[in-house]
CSV table of C-alpha atoms and ligand atoms in Angstrom, one decimal:
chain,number,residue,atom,x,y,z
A,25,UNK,CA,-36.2,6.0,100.4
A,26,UNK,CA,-35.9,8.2,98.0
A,27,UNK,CA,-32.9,8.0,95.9
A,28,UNK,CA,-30.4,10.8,95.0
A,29,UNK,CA,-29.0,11.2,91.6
A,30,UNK,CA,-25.1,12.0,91.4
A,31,UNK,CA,-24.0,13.5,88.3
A,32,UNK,CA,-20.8,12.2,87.5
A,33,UNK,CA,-18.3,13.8,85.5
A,34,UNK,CA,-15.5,11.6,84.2
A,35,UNK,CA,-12.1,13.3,83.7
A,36,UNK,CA,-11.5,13.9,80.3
A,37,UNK,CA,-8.2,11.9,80.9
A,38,UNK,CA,-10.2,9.0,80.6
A,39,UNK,CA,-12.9,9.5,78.5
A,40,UNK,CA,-11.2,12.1,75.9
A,41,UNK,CA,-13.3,13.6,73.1
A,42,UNK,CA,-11.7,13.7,69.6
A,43,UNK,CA,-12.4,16.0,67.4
A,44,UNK,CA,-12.5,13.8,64.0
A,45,UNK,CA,-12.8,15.6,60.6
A,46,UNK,CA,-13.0,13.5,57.8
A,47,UNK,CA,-14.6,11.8,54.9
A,48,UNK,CA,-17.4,9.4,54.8
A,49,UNK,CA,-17.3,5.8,53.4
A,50,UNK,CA,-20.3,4.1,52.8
A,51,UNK,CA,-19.0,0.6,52.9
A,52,UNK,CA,-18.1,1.7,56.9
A,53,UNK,CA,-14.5,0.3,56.5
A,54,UNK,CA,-12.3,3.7,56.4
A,55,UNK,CA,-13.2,6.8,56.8
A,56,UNK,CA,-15.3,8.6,59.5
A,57,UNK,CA,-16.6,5.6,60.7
A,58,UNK,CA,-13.4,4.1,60.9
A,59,UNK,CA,-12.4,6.9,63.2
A,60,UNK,CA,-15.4,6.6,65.5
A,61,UNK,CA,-15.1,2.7,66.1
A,62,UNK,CA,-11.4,3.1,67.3
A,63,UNK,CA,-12.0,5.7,69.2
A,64,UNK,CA,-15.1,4.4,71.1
A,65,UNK,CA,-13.1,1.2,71.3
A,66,UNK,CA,-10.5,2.6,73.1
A,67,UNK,CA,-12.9,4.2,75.4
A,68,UNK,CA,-13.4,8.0,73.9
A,69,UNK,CA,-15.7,10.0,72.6
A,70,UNK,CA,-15.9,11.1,68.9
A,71,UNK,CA,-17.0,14.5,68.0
A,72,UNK,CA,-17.2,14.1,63.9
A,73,UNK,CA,-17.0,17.0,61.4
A,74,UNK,CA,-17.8,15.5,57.9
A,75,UNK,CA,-15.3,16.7,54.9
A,76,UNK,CA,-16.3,14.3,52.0
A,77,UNK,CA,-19.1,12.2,50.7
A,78,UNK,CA,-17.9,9.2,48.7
A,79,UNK,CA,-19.2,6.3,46.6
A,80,UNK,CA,-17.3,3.6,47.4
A,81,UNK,CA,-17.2,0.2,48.4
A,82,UNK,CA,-14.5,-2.2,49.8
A,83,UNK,CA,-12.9,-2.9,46.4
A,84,UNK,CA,-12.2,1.3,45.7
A,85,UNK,CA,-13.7,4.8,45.4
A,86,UNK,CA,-16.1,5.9,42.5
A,87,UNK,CA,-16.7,9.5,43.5
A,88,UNK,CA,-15.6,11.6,46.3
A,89,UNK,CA,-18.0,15.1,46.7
A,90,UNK,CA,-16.1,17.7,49.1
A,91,UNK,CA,-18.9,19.0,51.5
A,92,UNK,CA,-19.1,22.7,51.1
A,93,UNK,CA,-16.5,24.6,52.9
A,94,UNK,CA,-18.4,27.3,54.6
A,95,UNK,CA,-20.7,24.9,55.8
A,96,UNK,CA,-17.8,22.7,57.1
A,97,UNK,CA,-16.4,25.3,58.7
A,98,UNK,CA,-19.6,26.3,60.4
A,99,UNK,CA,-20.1,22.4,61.7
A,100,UNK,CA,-16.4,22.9,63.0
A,101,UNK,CA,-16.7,26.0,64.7
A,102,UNK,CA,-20.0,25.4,66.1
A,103,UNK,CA,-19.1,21.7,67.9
A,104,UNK,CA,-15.8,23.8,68.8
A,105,UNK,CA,-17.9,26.2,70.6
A,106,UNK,CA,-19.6,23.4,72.8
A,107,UNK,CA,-16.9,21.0,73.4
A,108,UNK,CA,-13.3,21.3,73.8
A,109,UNK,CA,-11.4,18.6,72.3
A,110,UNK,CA,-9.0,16.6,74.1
A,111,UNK,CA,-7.4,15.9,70.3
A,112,UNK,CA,-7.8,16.5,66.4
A,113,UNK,CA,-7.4,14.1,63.8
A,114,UNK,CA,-7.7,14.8,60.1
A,115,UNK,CA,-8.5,12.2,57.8
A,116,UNK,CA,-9.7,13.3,54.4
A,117,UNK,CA,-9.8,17.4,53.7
A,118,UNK,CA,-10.6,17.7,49.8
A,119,UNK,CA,-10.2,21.1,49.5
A,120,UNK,CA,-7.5,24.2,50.6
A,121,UNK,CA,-10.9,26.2,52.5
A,122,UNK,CA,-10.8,22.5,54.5
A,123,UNK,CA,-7.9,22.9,55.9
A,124,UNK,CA,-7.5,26.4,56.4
A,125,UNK,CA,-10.6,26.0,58.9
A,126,UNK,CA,-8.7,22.9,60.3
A,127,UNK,CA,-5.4,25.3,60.7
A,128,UNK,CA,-7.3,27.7,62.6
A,129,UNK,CA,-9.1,25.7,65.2
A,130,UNK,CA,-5.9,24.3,66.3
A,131,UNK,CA,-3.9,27.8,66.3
A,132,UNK,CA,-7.4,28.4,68.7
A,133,UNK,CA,-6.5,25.6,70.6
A,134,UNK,CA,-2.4,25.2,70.7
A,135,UNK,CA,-2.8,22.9,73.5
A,136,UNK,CA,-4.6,20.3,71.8
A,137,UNK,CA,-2.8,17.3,70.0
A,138,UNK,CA,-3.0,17.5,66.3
A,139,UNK,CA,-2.6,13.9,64.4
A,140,UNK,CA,-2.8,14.3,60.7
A,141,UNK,CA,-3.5,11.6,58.4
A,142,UNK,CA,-2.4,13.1,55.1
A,143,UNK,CA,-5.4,10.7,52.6
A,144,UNK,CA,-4.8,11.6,49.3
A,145,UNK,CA,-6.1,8.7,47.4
A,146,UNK,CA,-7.5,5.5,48.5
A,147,UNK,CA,-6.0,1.6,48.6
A,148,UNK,CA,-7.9,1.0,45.1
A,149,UNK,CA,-6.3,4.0,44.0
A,150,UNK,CA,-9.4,6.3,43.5
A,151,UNK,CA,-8.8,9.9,44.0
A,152,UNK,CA,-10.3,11.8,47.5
A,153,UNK,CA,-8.6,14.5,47.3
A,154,UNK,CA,-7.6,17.3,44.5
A,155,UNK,CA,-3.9,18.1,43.6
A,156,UNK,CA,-3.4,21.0,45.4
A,157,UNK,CA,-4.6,19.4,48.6
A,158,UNK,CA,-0.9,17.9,49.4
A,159,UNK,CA,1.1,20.9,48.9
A,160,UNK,CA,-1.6,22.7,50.8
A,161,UNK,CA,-1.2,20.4,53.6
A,162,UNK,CA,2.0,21.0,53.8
A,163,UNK,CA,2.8,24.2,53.6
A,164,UNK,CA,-0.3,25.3,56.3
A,165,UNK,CA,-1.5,22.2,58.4
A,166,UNK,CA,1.7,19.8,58.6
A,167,UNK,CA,3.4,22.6,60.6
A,168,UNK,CA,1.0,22.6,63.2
A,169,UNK,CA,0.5,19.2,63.8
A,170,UNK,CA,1.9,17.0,66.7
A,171,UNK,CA,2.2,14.2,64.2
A,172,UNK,CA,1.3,12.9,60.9
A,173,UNK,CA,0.7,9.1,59.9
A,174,UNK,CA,1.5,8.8,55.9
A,175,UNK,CA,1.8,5.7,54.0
A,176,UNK,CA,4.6,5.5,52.1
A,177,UNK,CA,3.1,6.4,49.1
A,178,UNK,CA,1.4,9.7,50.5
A,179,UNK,CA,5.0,10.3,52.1
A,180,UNK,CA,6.1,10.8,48.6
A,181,UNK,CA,3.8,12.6,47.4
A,182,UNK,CA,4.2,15.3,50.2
A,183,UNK,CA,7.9,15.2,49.7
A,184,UNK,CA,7.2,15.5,45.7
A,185,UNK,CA,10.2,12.6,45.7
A,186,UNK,CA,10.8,8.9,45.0
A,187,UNK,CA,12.6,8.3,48.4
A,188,UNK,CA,12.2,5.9,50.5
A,189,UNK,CA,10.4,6.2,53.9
A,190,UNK,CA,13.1,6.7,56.5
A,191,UNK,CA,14.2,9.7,54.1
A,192,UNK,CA,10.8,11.2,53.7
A,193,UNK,CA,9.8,11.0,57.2
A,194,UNK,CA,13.0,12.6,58.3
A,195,UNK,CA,12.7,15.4,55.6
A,196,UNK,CA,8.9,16.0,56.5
A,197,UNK,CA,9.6,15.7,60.3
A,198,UNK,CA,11.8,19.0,59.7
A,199,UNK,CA,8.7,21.4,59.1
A,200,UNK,CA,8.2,20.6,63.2
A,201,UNK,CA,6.2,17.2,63.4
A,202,UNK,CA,6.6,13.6,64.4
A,203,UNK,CA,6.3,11.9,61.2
A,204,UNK,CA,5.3,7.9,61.4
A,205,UNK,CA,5.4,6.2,57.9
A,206,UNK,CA,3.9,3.4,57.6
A,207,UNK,CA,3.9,0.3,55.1
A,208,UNK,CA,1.4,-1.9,55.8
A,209,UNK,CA,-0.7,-1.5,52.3
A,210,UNK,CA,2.8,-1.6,50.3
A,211,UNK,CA,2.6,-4.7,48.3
A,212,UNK,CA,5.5,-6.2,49.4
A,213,UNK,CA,6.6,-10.0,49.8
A,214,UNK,CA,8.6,-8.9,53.6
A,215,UNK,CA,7.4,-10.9,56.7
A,216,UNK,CA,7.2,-7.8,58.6
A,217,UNK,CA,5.2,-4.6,58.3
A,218,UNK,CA,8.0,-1.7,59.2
A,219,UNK,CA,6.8,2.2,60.4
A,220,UNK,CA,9.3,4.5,60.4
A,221,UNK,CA,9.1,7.5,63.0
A,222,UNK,CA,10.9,10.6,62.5
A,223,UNK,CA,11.0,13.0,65.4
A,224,UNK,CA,11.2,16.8,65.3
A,225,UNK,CA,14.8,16.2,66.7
A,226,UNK,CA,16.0,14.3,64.3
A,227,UNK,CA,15.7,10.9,65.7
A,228,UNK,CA,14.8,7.8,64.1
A,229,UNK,CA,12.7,4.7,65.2
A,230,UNK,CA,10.7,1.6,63.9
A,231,UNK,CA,8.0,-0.3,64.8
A,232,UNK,CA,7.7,-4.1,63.5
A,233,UNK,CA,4.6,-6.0,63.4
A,234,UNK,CA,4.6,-9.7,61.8
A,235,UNK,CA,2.7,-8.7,58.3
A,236,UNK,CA,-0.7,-10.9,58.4
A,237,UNK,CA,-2.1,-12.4,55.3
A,238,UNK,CA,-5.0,-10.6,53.4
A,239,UNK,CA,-3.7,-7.2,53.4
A,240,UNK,CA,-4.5,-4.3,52.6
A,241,UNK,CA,-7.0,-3.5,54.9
A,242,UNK,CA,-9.8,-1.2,54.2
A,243,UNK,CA,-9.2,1.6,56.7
A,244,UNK,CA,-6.1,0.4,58.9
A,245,UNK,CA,-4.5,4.1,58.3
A,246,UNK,CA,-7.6,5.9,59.2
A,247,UNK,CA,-7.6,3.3,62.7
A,248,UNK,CA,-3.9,4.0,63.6
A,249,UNK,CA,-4.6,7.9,63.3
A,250,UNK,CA,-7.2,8.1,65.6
A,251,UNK,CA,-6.0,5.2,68.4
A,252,UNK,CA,-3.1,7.9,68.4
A,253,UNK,CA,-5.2,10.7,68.7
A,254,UNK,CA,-7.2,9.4,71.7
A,255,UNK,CA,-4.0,8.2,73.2
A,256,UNK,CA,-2.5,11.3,73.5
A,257,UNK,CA,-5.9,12.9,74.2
A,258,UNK,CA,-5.9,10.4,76.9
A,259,UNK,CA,-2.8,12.4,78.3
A,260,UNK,CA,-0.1,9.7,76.7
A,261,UNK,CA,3.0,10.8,75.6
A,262,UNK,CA,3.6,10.5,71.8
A,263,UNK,CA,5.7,7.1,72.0
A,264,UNK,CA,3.6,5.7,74.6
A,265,UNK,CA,0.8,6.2,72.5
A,266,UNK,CA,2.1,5.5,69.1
A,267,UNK,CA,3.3,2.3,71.5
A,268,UNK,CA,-1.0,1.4,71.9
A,269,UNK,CA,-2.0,2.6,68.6
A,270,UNK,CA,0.2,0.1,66.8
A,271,UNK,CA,-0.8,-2.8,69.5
A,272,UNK,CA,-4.3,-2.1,69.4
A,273,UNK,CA,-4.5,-1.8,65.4
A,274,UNK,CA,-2.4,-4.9,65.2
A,275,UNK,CA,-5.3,-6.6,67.1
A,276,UNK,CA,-7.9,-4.9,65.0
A,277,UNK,CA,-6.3,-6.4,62.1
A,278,UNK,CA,-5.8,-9.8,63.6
A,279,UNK,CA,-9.7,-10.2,64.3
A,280,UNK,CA,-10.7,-8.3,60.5
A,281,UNK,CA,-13.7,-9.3,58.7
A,282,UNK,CA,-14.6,-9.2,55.0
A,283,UNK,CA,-18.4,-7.6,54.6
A,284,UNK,CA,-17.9,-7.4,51.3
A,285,UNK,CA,-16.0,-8.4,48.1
A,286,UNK,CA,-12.8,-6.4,48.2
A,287,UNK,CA,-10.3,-5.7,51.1
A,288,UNK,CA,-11.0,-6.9,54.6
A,289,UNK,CA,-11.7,-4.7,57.4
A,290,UNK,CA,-10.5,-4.3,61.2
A,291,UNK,CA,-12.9,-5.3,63.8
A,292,UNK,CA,-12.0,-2.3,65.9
A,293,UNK,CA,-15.0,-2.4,68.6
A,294,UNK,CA,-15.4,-5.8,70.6
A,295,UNK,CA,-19.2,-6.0,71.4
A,296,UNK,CA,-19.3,-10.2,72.3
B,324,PLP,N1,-11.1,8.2,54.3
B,324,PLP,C1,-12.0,7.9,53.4
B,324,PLP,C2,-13.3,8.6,53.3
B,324,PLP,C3,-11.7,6.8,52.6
B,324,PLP,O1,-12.6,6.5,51.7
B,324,PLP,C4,-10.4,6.2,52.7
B,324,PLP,C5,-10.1,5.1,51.8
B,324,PLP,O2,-10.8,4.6,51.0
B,324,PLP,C6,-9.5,6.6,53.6
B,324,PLP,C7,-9.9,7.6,54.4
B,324,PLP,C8,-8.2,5.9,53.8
B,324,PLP,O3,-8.3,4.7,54.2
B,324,PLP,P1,-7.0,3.9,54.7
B,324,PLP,O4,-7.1,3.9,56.2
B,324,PLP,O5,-7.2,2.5,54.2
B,324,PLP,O6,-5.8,4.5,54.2
């Protein structure tokens, strides 16, 4: 008998395509690659625009090239036109041209979840992005966004202050975004890693993890970002999904590896 093929199409709701743009790392522990582990491991589909070429491995960043900005924009506008996202996440955009293509995909596409992850400069403390990149993202991508994921250090740097995270996360949640500061790469003796979440309504929260031994990870921010992303892509509601991210990450951390001589990185895709 002969047998009948039946096309299957899944509901985005479970299978949600991400629209990742961000920068390559060649030592596959942050970065674009980053994204599309977490977000295959959670079951989505990444759709990557690349912003930044880097030479790097897992102890820090050499060089970081910005790809060039009409061409980004081209690669964004062209997967744009054959897929619709079911969310954005930014990782790494070097240059204002970057994010001003970024900023008007998602004024195309209001609708869509926007999770920023403001990278400015890496664990090691090599440079990936130029100066006026934070003020930039501020003033024209941080308003649009659903919500951003700083560490504490980028927190500051987008407040231009030296205050601590609750204070920076409720002073950036006011340009209109949930704002989750996290310190898990802060070198700090506490027991507990502690995110701060600052909603556009002025509300407060944390999420505790039990810190784990070997820190920083190579790539941990860049893994939280997009678990949120395909969370709310998914159809989550922000707290339930920064709820899974943190879970999920926490496990990625749990079963990390260390490929290489510097930081460890998070097994975020269970093949065994
Ligand atoms: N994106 C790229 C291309 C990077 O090289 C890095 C860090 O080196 C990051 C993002 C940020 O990584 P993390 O998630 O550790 O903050």
């Amino acid at each position: 008998m002969a047998r009948r093929l039946v096309s299957v199409k899944l509901m985005p709701m479970n299978n949600p395509t991400i629209l990742i743009c961000a920068g390559h790392d060649p030592s596959g522990g942050a970065g674009i690659q980053a994204d599309i582990e977490t977000v295959a491991g959670l079951g989505g589909h990444a759709a990557t625009v690349v912003s930044v070429l880097t030479v790097q491995d897992t102890c820090n960043v050499a060089e970081a090239m910005p790809v060039d900005d009409s061409f980004f924009g081209r690669a964004l506008d062209t997967i744009c036109a054959d897929m619709a996202p079911d969310a954005i996440k930014t990782g790494v955009l070097a240059t204002k041209a970057q994010i001003d293509h970024v900023a008007r995909v998602k004024r195309a596409h209001p609708e869509t979840p926007l999770v920023v992850d403001p990278v400015l400069v890496a664990a090691g403390g090599g440079r990936l992005a130029d100066d006026r990149v934070a003020q930039t993202l501020r003033q024209r991508l941080i308003p649009l966004a659903d919500i951003i994921t700083p560490n504490r250090v980028e927190a500051q740097r987008l407040t231009d202050s030296g205050a601590d995270a609750e204070a920076c996360a409720t002073q950036l949640a006011e340009l209109g975004c949930h704002v989750l500061v996290t310190n898990g790469d802060d070198d700090d003796a506490s027991q507990e890693t502690i995110s701060v979440l600052a909603t556009p309504v002025g509300n407060v929260g944390h999420y505790r993890y039990q810190r784990l031994a070997g820190g920083p990870y190579h790539g941990s921010g860049c893994t939280l970002a997009s678990a949120i992303a395909t969370q709310l892509g998914r159809g989550d509601d922000m707290s339930r999904a920064i709820e899974r991210a943190e879970a999920y990450v926490h496990g990625c951390l749990q079963r990390a590896t260390q490929p290489g001589q510097g930081q460890l990185v998070p097994q975020r895709v269970r093949a065994w």
